Tab-separated table of C-alpha atoms in Angstrom:
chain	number	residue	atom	x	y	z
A	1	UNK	CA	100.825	115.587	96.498
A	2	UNK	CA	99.818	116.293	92.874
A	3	UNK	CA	96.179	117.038	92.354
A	4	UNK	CA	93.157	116.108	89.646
A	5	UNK	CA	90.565	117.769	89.310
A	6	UNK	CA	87.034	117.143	87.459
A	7	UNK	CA	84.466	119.574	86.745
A	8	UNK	CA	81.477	119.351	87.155
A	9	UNK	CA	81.095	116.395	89.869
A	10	UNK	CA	77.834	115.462	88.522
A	11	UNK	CA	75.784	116.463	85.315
A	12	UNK	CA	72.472	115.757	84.355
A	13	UNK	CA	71.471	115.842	80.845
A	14	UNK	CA	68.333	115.053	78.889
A	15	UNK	CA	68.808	112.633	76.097
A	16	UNK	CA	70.011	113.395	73.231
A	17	UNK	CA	72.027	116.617	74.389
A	18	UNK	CA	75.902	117.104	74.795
A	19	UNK	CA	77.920	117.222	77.916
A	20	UNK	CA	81.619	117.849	78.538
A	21	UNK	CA	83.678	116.733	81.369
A	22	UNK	CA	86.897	118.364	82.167
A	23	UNK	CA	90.025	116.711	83.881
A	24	UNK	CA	92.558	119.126	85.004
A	25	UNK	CA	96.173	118.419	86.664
A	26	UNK	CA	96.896	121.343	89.039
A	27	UNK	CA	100.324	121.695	89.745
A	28	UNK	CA	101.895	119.585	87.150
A	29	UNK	CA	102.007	118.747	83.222
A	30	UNK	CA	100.252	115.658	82.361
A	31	UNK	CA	101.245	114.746	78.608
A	32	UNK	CA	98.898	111.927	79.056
A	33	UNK	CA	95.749	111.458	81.041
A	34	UNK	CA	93.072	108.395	81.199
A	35	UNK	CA	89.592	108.207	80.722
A	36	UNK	CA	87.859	105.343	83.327
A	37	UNK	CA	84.116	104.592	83.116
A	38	UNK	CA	82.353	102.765	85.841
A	39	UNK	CA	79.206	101.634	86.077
A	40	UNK	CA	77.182	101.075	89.887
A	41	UNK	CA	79.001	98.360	91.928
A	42	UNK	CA	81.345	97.531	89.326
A	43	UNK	CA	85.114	98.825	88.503
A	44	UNK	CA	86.555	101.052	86.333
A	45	UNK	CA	86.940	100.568	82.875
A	46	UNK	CA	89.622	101.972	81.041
A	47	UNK	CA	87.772	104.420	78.084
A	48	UNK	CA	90.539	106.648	76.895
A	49	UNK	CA	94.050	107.254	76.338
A	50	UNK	CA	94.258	111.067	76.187
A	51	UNK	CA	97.666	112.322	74.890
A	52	UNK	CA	98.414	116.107	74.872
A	53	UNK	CA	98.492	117.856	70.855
A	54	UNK	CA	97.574	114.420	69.384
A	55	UNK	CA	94.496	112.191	69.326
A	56	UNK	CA	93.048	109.809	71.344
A	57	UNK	CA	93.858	106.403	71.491
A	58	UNK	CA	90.516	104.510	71.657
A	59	UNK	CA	90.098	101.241	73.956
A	60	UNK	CA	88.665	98.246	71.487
A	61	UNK	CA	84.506	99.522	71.958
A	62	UNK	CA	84.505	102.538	72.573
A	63	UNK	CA	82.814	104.893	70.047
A	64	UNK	CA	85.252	107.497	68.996
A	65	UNK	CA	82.926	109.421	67.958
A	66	UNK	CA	80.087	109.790	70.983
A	67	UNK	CA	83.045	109.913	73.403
A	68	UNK	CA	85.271	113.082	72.004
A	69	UNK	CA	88.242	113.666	73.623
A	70	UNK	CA	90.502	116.824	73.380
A	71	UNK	CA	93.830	117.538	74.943
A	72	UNK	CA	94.545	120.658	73.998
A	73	UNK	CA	96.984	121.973	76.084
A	74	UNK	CA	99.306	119.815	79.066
A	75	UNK	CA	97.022	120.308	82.042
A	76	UNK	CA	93.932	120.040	80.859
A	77	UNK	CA	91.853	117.161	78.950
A	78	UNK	CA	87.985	117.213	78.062
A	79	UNK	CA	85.635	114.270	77.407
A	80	UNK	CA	82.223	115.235	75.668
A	81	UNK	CA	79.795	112.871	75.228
A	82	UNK	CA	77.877	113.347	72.623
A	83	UNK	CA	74.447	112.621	71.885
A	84	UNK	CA	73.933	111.003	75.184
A	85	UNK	CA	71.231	108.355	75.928
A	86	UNK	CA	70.512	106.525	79.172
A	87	UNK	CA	72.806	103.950	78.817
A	88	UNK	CA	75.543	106.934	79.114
A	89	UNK	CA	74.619	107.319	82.599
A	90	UNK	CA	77.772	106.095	84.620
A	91	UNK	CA	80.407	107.478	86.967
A	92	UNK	CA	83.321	109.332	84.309
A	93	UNK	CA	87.334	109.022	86.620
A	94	UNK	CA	90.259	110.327	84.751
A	95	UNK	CA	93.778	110.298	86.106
A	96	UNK	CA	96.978	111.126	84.974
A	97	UNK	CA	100.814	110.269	85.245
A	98	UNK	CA	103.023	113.280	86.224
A	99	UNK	CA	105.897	112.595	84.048
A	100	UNK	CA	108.081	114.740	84.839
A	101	UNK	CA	111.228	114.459	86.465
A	102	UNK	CA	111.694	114.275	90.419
A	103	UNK	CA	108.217	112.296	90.578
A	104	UNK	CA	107.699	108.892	90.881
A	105	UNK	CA	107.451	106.225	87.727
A	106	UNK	CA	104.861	104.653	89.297
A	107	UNK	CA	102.265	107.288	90.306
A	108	UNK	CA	99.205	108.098	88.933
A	109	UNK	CA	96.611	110.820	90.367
A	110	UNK	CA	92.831	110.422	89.883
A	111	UNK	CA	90.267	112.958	90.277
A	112	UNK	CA	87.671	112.649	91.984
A	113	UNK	CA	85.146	111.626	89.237
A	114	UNK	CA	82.117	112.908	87.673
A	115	UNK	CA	78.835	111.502	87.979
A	116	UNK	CA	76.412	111.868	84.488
A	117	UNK	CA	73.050	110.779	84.961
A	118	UNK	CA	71.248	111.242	81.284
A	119	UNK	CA	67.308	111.048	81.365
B	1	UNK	CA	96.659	91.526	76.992
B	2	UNK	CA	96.439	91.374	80.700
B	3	UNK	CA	94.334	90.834	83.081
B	4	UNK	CA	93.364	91.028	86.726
B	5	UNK	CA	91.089	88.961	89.115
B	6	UNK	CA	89.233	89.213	92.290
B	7	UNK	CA	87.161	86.505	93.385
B	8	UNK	CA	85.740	87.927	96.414
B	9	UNK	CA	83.333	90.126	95.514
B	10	UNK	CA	82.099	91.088	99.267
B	11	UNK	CA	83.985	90.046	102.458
B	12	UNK	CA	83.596	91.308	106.014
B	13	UNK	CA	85.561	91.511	108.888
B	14	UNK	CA	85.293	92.298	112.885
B	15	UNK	CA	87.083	95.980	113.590
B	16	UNK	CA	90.072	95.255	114.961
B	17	UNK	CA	90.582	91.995	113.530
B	18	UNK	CA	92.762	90.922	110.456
B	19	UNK	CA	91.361	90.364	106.510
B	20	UNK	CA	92.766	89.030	103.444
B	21	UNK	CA	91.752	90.144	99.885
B	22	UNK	CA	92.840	88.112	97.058
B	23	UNK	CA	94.009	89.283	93.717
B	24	UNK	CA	95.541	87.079	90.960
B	25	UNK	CA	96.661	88.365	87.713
B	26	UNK	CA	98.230	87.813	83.990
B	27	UNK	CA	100.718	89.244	82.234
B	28	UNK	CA	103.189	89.159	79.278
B	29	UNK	CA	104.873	92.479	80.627
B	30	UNK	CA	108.429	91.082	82.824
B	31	UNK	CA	108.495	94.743	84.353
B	32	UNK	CA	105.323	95.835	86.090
B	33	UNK	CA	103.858	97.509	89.205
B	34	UNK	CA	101.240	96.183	91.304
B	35	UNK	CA	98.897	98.430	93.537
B	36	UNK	CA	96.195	98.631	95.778
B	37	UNK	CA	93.669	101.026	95.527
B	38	UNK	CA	90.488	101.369	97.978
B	39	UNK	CA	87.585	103.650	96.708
B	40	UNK	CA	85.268	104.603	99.395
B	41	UNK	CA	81.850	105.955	99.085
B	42	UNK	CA	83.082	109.624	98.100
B	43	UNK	CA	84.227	107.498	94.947
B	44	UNK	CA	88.288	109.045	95.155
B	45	UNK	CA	90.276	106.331	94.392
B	46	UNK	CA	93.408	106.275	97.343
B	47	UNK	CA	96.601	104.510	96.618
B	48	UNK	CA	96.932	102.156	99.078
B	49	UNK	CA	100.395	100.187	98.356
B	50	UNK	CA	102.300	99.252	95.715
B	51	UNK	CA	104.472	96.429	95.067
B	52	UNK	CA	107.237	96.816	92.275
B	53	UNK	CA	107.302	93.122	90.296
B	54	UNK	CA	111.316	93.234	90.312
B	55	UNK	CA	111.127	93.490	94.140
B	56	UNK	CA	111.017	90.310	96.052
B	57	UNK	CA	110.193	91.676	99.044
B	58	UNK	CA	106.605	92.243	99.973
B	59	UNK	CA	105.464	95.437	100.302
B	60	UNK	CA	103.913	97.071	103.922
B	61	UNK	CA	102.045	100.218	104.606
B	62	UNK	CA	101.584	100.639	108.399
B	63	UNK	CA	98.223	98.568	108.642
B	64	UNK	CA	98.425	96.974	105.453
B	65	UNK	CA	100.882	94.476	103.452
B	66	UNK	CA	101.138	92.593	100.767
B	67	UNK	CA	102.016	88.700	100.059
B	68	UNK	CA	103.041	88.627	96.433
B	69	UNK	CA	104.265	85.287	94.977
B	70	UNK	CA	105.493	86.143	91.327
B	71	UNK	CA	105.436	82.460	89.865
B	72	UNK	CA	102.162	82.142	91.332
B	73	UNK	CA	100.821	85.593	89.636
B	74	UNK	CA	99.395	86.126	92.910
B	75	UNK	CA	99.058	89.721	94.673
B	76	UNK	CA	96.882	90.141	98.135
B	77	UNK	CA	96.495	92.454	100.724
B	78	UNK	CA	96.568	92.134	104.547
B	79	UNK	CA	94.426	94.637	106.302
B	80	UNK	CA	95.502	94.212	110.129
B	81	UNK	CA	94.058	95.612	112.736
B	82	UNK	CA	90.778	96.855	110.775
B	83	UNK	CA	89.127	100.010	111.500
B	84	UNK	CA	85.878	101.323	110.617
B	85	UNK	CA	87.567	103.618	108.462
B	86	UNK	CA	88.656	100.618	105.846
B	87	UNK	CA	84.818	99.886	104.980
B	88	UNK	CA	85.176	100.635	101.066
B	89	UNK	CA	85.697	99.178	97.538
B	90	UNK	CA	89.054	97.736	97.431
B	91	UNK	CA	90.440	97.379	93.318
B	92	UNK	CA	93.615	95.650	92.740
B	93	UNK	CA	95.444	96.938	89.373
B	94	UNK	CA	98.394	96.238	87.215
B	95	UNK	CA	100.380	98.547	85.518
B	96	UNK	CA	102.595	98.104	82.422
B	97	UNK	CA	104.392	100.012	80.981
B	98	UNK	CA	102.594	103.296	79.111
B	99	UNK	CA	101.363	104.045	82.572
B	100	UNK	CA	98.228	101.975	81.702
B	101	UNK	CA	96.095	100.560	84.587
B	102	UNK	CA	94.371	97.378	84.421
B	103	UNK	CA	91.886	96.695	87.499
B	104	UNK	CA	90.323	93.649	88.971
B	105	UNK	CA	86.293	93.380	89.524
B	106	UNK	CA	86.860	94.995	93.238
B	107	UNK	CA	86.216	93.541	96.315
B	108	UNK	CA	83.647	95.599	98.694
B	109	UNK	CA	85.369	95.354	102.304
B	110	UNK	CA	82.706	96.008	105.164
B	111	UNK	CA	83.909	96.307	108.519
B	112	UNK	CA	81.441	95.503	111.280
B	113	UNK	CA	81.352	97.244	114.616
């Protein structure tokens, strides 16, 4: 099956610094990918629509301008969070749709997360 | 906008015995997907069914199946047989249409020796 995969799988970062998260698909295009957030014990949040040679589409909350997205190119998408503070600290899943024909209309790939602890 | 609810937020269950997890949800959308995903403690999140809304007939996965009841905006899982193995965080989600996933609170699924 199609693979996702983050880099790095945990980060920590002292406050006030930058950090970027990448989310890559591996063998296929993704034109879009998500951005989930979840905190300890609870589920994900979606953050992020991330859509290939176009901006962001922003979930109502979420500071467009601490949480930067770039998709620059159709199997890769980055999420830098900038100027992060303690509250920032939080498990980071994006997954993406294939799109493309021959795959399913229903499937969706996650990788396997990244874990940013900011102190 | 839509949403998605678990009201179990822990259950257990004997291995080798059956469990239930409860989902209900609410949408607008007439043309959805359902799923079942279980995250265990490595944190991947693993598809573990799917139920197509036009689809009247329930959905089953070797172990697990589904009982979904449209009107009722009601989507839960069977685990039969449970093994060791299905001790995780089980998320129910909806999906509409721009691929979008909505996901209920989670229900953490311990299964005792």
């Amino acid at each position: 099956g199609a693979v996702v995969s983050q880099h790095p799988s945990w980060v920590i970062c002292k406050s006030g610094t930058s950090v970027k998260i990448e989310c890559r698909s591996l063998d296929f295009q993704a034109t879009t990918m998500f951005w989930y957030r979840q905190f300890p014990k609870q589920s994900l949040m979606l953050m992020a629509t991330s859509n290939e040679g176009s901006k962001a589409t922003y979930e109502q909350g979420v500071e467009k301008d601490k949480f930067l997205i770039n998709h620059a190119s159709l199997t890769l998408s980055t999420l830098t969070v900038t100027s992060a503070h303690p509250e920032d600290s939080s498990f980071y899943i994006c997954s993406a749709p294939p799109g493309t024909s021959g795959r399913h209309l229903w499937e969706q790939y996650f990788g396997p997360g990244t874990r940013l602890t900011v102190t | 906008a839509q949403t998605v609810t678990q009201s179990q937020p822990e259950m257990s269950v004997q291995e080798a015995e059956t469990v239930t997890l409860s989902c209900t949800y609410d949408t607008s959308e007439s043309n959805y997907y359902l799923f079942w995903y279980k995250q265990p403690p490595s944190r991947q999140m693993i598809l573990v069914i799917r139920q197509e809304a036009y689809k009247q007939q329930n959905a089953t996965e070797n172990r697990f199946s589904v009982n979904f009841q449209k009107a009722a905006k009601s989507f839960s899982l069977k685990i039969s047989d449970s093994q060791l193995g299905d001790t995780a965080m089980y998320f129910c989600a909806l999906r509409k249409a721009g691929n979008m996933l909505t996901f209920g609170g989670g229900t953490r699924l311990m299964v005792k020796p």
